[in-house]
């Protein structure tokens, strides 16, 4: 049963040096035409895989807020036309860059049902922002978030990054202090990962990318967890922290291994037991819809073994972990019949523990999460 929908706007006014998402420079792109094709994909998708009651919609990118007011109005109308009905606690998130949003756009979003904004802040150090290719500056963050609150948004999230080039522990601590002063409801914080085909990857290959040591990266993560707890944010996933009741319902769909629509160029869906990939290049995406009605380039029927692996691989990201009884109920087999050796091995390494029906990461395990997750890919 489909729980959520992700919609992808691939346009950016600036490409960040670390970003490997499916995106293009905004200038000269067929934005209006692309939105019309997304509308067509939505219509066909809902027809093929009707929803019951959606928990969340998430609009990401790219930079969704680069759309003009008119384009935004058209896009939101399309979403509200197709993606119903919705649950009573429905969450509708838009990603945004600080400095992009005008009062008109914010009011339109709120009036159209958007009730959560996720701002890509990354850091409050202006020199670092420039070095990682961001166009906004510290003051833009304060101004835009204050404007969003004035318009009426009561659920605001920010993204932070750490282990950035030349970033010090002191600089990261300062960013955290400023984040807490914003009085937002949710914080996602990720360490920098160098992905192929990015500016940072090319710099690294040339020996020109100077990153903090692994020891300092671990210290930043430790500080992050301590400071979040101190300021009333509980860690519900290895990189995500929220005030009580403000966990991201959309991201929990992924970590709970539930089904979702993926609409737009390069988007991925999980529907009817199938993982589906859309064409990434915009022209290829649109021509595929013209030819077939859908922009699919790959469809994979997930086997029972893969579903069980994903239940662990994704679910262990949550700090409460994976429910032993829910696994039994979902797959009609004991988690220990499938993963006894892996669980035993990770427990012996003190990376996993069992408590109150849940298998979860230990504190040590949070620092070595990827190692633990990989152990469950048989």
Coordinates of C-alpha atoms in Angstrom, one line a residue:
X1 CA 0.0 0.0 0.0
X2 CA 1.5 3.3 -1.1
X3 CA 2.2 5.6 1.9
X4 CA 3.9 8.7 0.4
X5 CA 4.8 10.6 -2.7
X6 CA 8.1 12.2 -3.8
X7 CA 8.1 14.8 -6.6
X8 CA 11.3 15.9 -8.2
X9 CA 12.0 19.4 -9.5
X10 CA 15.5 19.1 -11.1
X11 CA 16.2 22.8 -11.7
X12 CA 18.9 24.8 -9.8
X13 CA 20.3 28.3 -10.2
X14 CA 23.6 27.1 -8.8
X15 CA 25.1 23.5 -8.6
X16 CA 26.6 22.8 -5.2
X17 CA 30.1 21.3 -5.2
X18 CA 29.1 18.2 -3.3
X19 CA 25.7 17.5 -5.1
X20 CA 25.2 14.4 -7.2
X21 CA 21.4 14.5 -7.4
X22 CA 19.6 14.6 -10.7
X23 CA 19.7 18.4 -11.5
X24 CA 20.4 21.0 -14.2
X25 CA 21.0 24.7 -14.4
X26 CA 17.6 26.5 -14.6
X27 CA 18.5 28.9 -17.4
X28 CA 17.1 27.8 -20.8
X29 CA 15.2 24.8 -19.4
X30 CA 11.7 23.9 -20.5
X31 CA 10.2 24.3 -17.0
X32 CA 6.6 24.9 -18.0
X33 CA 6.7 21.9 -20.3
X34 CA 8.3 19.7 -17.6
X35 CA 5.6 20.5 -15.1
X36 CA 2.9 19.5 -17.7
X37 CA 4.7 16.1 -18.1
X38 CA 4.8 15.7 -14.4
X39 CA 1.1 16.2 -14.4
X40 CA 0.7 13.5 -17.0
X41 CA 2.9 11.1 -15.1
X42 CA 0.9 11.8 -11.9
X43 CA -2.4 11.1 -13.7
X44 CA -1.1 7.8 -15.2
X45 CA 0.5 6.7 -11.9
X46 CA -2.6 7.3 -9.8
X47 CA -4.6 5.4 -12.5
X48 CA -2.2 2.4 -12.4
X49 CA -1.5 2.4 -8.6
X50 CA -4.4 4.0 -6.8
X51 CA -3.5 5.4 -3.3
X52 CA -5.6 4.7 -0.2
X53 CA -4.6 7.4 2.4
X54 CA -1.3 9.1 1.9
X55 CA 0.8 10.1 5.0
X56 CA 3.1 12.5 3.2
X57 CA 4.2 14.4 0.1
X58 CA 7.8 15.6 -0.3
X59 CA 8.9 18.0 -3.1
X60 CA 12.6 17.9 -3.5
X61 CA 15.3 18.7 -6.1
X62 CA 17.1 20.4 -7.4
X63 CA 15.6 23.5 -6.0
X64 CA 11.7 23.4 -6.0
X65 CA 11.5 27.0 -4.9
X66 CA 13.2 28.4 -8.1
X67 CA 9.7 28.0 -9.7
X68 CA 8.0 31.3 -10.4
X69 CA 4.8 32.0 -8.5
X70 CA 2.7 31.1 -11.6
X71 CA 4.7 27.8 -12.1
X72 CA 4.4 27.0 -8.4
X73 CA 0.6 27.6 -8.5
X74 CA 0.3 25.3 -11.5
X75 CA 2.4 22.6 -9.9
X76 CA 0.6 22.7 -6.5
X77 CA -2.8 22.6 -8.3
X78 CA -1.6 19.4 -10.1
X79 CA -0.5 17.8 -6.8
X80 CA -3.8 18.6 -5.1
X81 CA -5.8 17.4 -8.1
X82 CA -4.3 13.9 -7.9
X83 CA -2.8 13.1 -4.6
X84 CA -5.8 12.6 -2.4
X85 CA -7.2 11.3 -0.1
X86 CA -4.8 12.0 2.8
X87 CA -4.5 11.0 6.4
X88 CA -5.5 13.3 9.3
X89 CA -1.9 13.9 10.3
X90 CA -0.8 14.5 6.7
X91 CA 2.7 16.1 6.1
X92 CA 3.4 18.1 3.0
X93 CA 7.1 19.2 2.7
X94 CA 8.9 21.5 0.3
X95 CA 12.6 21.7 0.1
X96 CA 13.9 25.3 -0.2
X97 CA 17.1 27.3 -0.4
X98 CA 17.4 30.2 2.2
X99 CA 16.9 33.5 0.3
X100 CA 14.7 31.9 -2.5
X101 CA 11.3 32.3 -0.9
X102 CA 9.2 35.5 -1.2
X103 CA 6.2 36.2 0.9
X104 CA 4.0 35.5 -2.1
X105 CA 5.5 32.1 -2.7
X106 CA 5.2 31.2 1.0
X107 CA 1.6 32.2 1.2
X108 CA 0.7 30.3 -1.9
X109 CA 2.4 27.2 -0.5
X110 CA 0.6 27.4 2.8
X111 CA -2.7 28.1 1.2
X112 CA -2.1 25.0 -1.1
X113 CA -1.6 22.7 1.9
X114 CA 2.2 22.7 2.3
X115 CA 2.7 22.5 6.1
X116 CA 6.4 21.8 6.4
X117 CA 9.5 23.5 4.8
X118 CA 13.0 21.9 4.8
X119 CA 15.8 24.5 4.3
X120 CA 19.2 23.5 2.9
X121 CA 21.3 25.6 5.3
X122 CA 24.4 23.3 5.5
X123 CA 26.5 25.8 7.6
X124 CA 26.3 29.3 9.0
X125 CA 29.9 30.0 8.1
X126 CA 29.8 32.4 5.1
X127 CA 33.3 31.4 3.9
X128 CA 32.4 27.7 4.0
X129 CA 29.1 28.4 2.2
X130 CA 31.0 30.0 -0.6
X131 CA 33.5 27.2 -0.6
X132 CA 30.9 24.5 -1.1
X133 CA 29.0 26.4 -3.8
X134 CA 26.0 27.7 -1.9
X135 CA 24.5 31.0 -3.0
X136 CA 22.9 32.0 0.3
X137 CA 24.6 33.5 3.3
X138 CA 24.0 33.4 7.0
X139 CA 21.7 36.4 7.1
X140 CA 19.5 34.8 4.4
X141 CA 18.8 31.9 6.7
X142 CA 17.6 34.1 9.6
X143 CA 15.5 36.3 7.3
X144 CA 13.8 33.5 5.3
X145 CA 13.0 31.4 8.3
X146 CA 11.5 34.4 10.2
X147 CA 9.5 35.2 7.1
X148 CA 8.2 31.6 6.9
X149 CA 7.1 31.8 10.6
X150 CA 5.4 35.2 10.0
X151 CA 3.4 33.7 7.1
X152 CA 2.2 30.9 9.4
X153 CA 4.6 27.9 9.0
X154 CA 4.9 25.9 12.2
X155 CA 7.0 23.0 11.1
X156 CA 10.4 24.0 9.8
X157 CA 13.4 21.8 9.3
X158 CA 17.0 22.7 8.4
X159 CA 19.8 20.6 6.9
X160 CA 23.3 20.9 8.2
X161 CA 26.5 19.3 7.0
X162 CA 29.8 18.5 8.8
X163 CA 33.3 17.3 7.9
X164 CA 33.3 20.0 5.2
X165 CA 36.6 21.2 3.7
X166 CA 38.7 23.1 6.2
X167 CA 35.8 23.0 8.7
X168 CA 36.9 23.0 12.3
X169 CA 35.2 21.6 15.4
X170 CA 34.7 25.2 16.6
X171 CA 33.1 26.3 13.3
X172 CA 30.7 23.3 13.5
X173 CA 29.8 24.1 17.1
X174 CA 29.1 27.7 16.1
X175 CA 26.7 26.5 13.4
X176 CA 24.9 24.3 15.9
X177 CA 24.5 27.3 18.3
X178 CA 23.0 29.4 15.5
X179 CA 20.7 26.5 14.5
X180 CA 19.3 26.3 18.0
X181 CA 18.7 30.1 18.1
X182 CA 16.4 29.7 15.1
X183 CA 13.9 27.7 17.2
X184 CA 13.0 25.2 14.4
X185 CA 11.3 21.9 14.9
X186 CA 13.7 19.5 13.1
X187 CA 17.3 19.2 12.1
X188 CA 19.0 16.8 9.6
X189 CA 22.8 16.7 9.8
X190 CA 25.0 14.7 7.4
X191 CA 28.7 14.3 7.1
X192 CA 30.1 15.1 3.7
X193 CA 30.3 12.2 1.3
X194 CA 32.4 12.7 -1.8
X195 CA 30.4 11.4 -4.8
X196 CA 31.6 10.8 -8.3
X197 CA 30.9 13.5 -11.0
X198 CA 31.0 16.3 -8.5
X199 CA 33.3 19.3 -8.2
X200 CA 34.6 18.0 -4.9
X201 CA 35.3 14.6 -6.4
X202 CA 37.5 16.2 -9.1
X203 CA 39.3 18.3 -6.5
X204 CA 39.9 15.2 -4.4
X205 CA 41.4 13.4 -7.4
X206 CA 43.8 16.3 -7.9
X207 CA 44.8 16.3 -4.2
X208 CA 43.2 19.8 -3.7
X209 CA 40.4 18.9 -1.3
X210 CA 41.4 19.3 2.4
X211 CA 39.0 17.5 4.6
X212 CA 38.9 17.1 8.4
X213 CA 40.5 13.9 9.8
X214 CA 38.3 10.9 10.5
X215 CA 38.9 11.6 14.2
X216 CA 37.6 15.1 13.9
X217 CA 34.6 14.0 11.9
X218 CA 33.7 11.5 14.6
X219 CA 34.1 14.3 17.2
X220 CA 31.7 16.5 15.2
X221 CA 29.1 13.7 15.2
X222 CA 29.5 13.1 19.0
X223 CA 29.1 16.9 19.6
X224 CA 26.0 16.9 17.3
X225 CA 24.3 14.1 19.3
X226 CA 25.2 15.7 22.7
X227 CA 24.0 19.2 21.7
X228 CA 20.8 18.0 20.1
X229 CA 19.8 16.1 23.2
X230 CA 20.8 19.1 25.4
X231 CA 18.5 21.4 23.3
X232 CA 15.4 19.1 23.4
X233 CA 15.9 17.4 20.0
X234 CA 15.6 13.6 20.2
X235 CA 17.6 11.5 17.7
X236 CA 15.1 9.2 15.9
X237 CA 17.4 8.3 13.0
X238 CA 21.2 8.3 12.8
X239 CA 21.2 11.7 11.0
X240 CA 17.9 13.2 12.1
X241 CA 16.7 15.0 15.2
X242 CA 13.4 16.5 16.1
X243 CA 11.3 18.0 18.8
X244 CA 8.6 15.6 20.1
X245 CA 6.0 15.0 17.4
X246 CA 7.9 16.6 14.5
X247 CA 9.7 13.5 13.1
X248 CA 9.7 13.5 9.3
X249 CA 6.7 11.3 8.4
X250 CA 8.0 11.1 4.8
X251 CA 11.5 9.9 5.6
X252 CA 10.0 7.4 8.0
X253 CA 8.2 5.9 5.1
X254 CA 11.6 5.0 3.6
X255 CA 13.1 3.7 6.8
X256 CA 10.0 1.7 7.6
X257 CA 10.4 0.1 4.2
X258 CA 6.9 1.2 3.0
X259 CA 5.8 1.9 -0.5
X260 CA 5.8 5.4 -2.2
X261 CA 5.4 7.1 -5.5
X262 CA 8.4 8.8 -7.2
X263 CA 7.3 11.4 -9.8
X264 CA 9.6 13.4 -12.0
X265 CA 12.9 13.0 -13.9
X266 CA 15.3 10.6 -12.1
X267 CA 12.7 9.8 -9.4
X268 CA 12.3 6.3 -7.9
X269 CA 9.1 4.5 -6.8
X270 CA 8.3 1.5 -4.7
X271 CA 4.8 0.3 -5.7
X272 CA 3.1 -3.1 -5.8
X273 CA 6.3 -4.8 -4.7
X274 CA 8.3 -3.2 -7.5
X275 CA 11.2 -0.7 -7.4
X276 CA 11.0 1.6 -10.4
X277 CA 13.5 4.1 -11.8
X278 CA 12.5 7.0 -14.0
X279 CA 14.6 8.4 -16.9
X280 CA 16.9 11.1 -15.5
X281 CA 17.6 13.5 -18.5
X282 CA 14.7 15.8 -18.9
X283 CA 14.2 15.3 -22.6
X284 CA 14.5 11.5 -22.2
X285 CA 11.9 11.7 -19.4
X286 CA 9.4 13.6 -21.5
X287 CA 9.9 11.5 -24.6
X288 CA 9.4 8.3 -22.6
X289 CA 6.0 9.6 -21.4
X290 CA 5.1 10.5 -25.0
X291 CA 6.0 7.0 -26.1
X292 CA 4.8 4.8 -23.2
X293 CA 2.8 7.0 -20.9
X294 CA 5.4 6.3 -18.1
X295 CA 9.0 7.4 -17.9
X296 CA 10.3 4.1 -16.5
X297 CA 13.8 2.9 -17.5
X298 CA 14.0 0.1 -15.0
X299 CA 11.5 -2.0 -13.1
X300 CA 12.6 -4.6 -10.5
X301 CA 10.2 -7.0 -8.7
X302 CA 11.6 -7.2 -5.1
X303 CA 12.1 -10.7 -3.9
X304 CA 11.1 -11.8 -0.4
X305 CA 14.8 -12.1 0.5
X306 CA 15.4 -8.6 -0.7
X307 CA 12.4 -7.3 1.2
X308 CA 13.8 -8.8 4.4
X309 CA 17.3 -7.4 3.8
X310 CA 15.8 -4.0 3.2
X311 CA 13.8 -4.2 6.4
X312 CA 17.1 -4.5 8.3
X313 CA 19.2 -2.3 6.1
X314 CA 16.7 0.6 6.3
X315 CA 15.1 0.0 9.7
X316 CA 18.4 -0.1 11.6
X317 CA 18.9 3.6 10.6
X318 CA 16.1 4.4 13.2
X319 CA 17.4 4.7 16.7
X320 CA 14.6 2.5 18.0
X321 CA 15.7 -0.1 15.5
X322 CA 13.8 -3.0 14.0
X323 CA 10.8 -4.6 15.7
X324 CA 11.3 -8.4 16.1
X325 CA 7.5 -9.0 16.4
X326 CA 6.7 -6.7 13.4
X327 CA 9.3 -8.6 11.3
X328 CA 7.6 -11.9 12.2
X329 CA 4.1 -10.5 11.4
X330 CA 5.2 -8.9 8.1
X331 CA 7.2 -11.9 6.8
X332 CA 5.8 -14.9 8.7
X333 CA 9.3 -15.9 9.8
X334 CA 11.5 -15.1 12.8
X335 CA 14.1 -12.5 12.3
X336 CA 16.6 -15.0 13.9
X337 CA 15.7 -17.7 11.3
X338 CA 17.0 -15.4 8.6
X339 CA 19.7 -13.2 10.2
X340 CA 20.9 -15.1 13.3
X341 CA 24.6 -15.1 12.3
X342 CA 24.6 -11.5 11.3
X343 CA 22.9 -10.3 14.5
X344 CA 25.2 -12.4 16.6
X345 CA 28.3 -11.1 14.8
X346 CA 27.2 -7.4 15.2
X347 CA 26.3 -7.9 18.9
X348 CA 29.8 -9.4 19.5
X349 CA 31.3 -6.3 18.0
X350 CA 29.1 -4.2 20.3
X351 CA 27.5 -2.5 17.3
X352 CA 23.9 -4.0 17.9
X353 CA 21.8 -4.6 21.0
X354 CA 18.4 -6.0 21.7
X355 CA 15.9 -4.2 24.0
X356 CA 12.1 -4.3 24.4
X357 CA 11.4 -6.3 21.2
X358 CA 13.8 -4.1 19.1
X359 CA 17.2 -4.8 17.6
X360 CA 19.0 -1.5 17.3
X361 CA 22.4 0.2 16.9
X362 CA 24.4 0.8 20.1
X363 CA 26.0 4.2 20.6
X364 CA 29.2 2.8 19.1
X365 CA 27.1 1.3 16.2
X366 CA 25.9 4.8 15.2
X367 CA 29.5 5.7 14.2
X368 CA 29.8 2.5 12.1
X369 CA 26.3 2.3 10.7
X370 CA 27.2 1.6 7.1
X371 CA 29.3 -1.4 8.3
X372 CA 26.3 -2.8 10.2
X373 CA 23.8 -2.2 7.4
X374 CA 26.1 -3.9 4.8
X375 CA 26.2 -7.0 7.0
X376 CA 22.5 -7.7 6.3
X377 CA 22.9 -7.7 2.5
X378 CA 23.2 -11.5 2.0

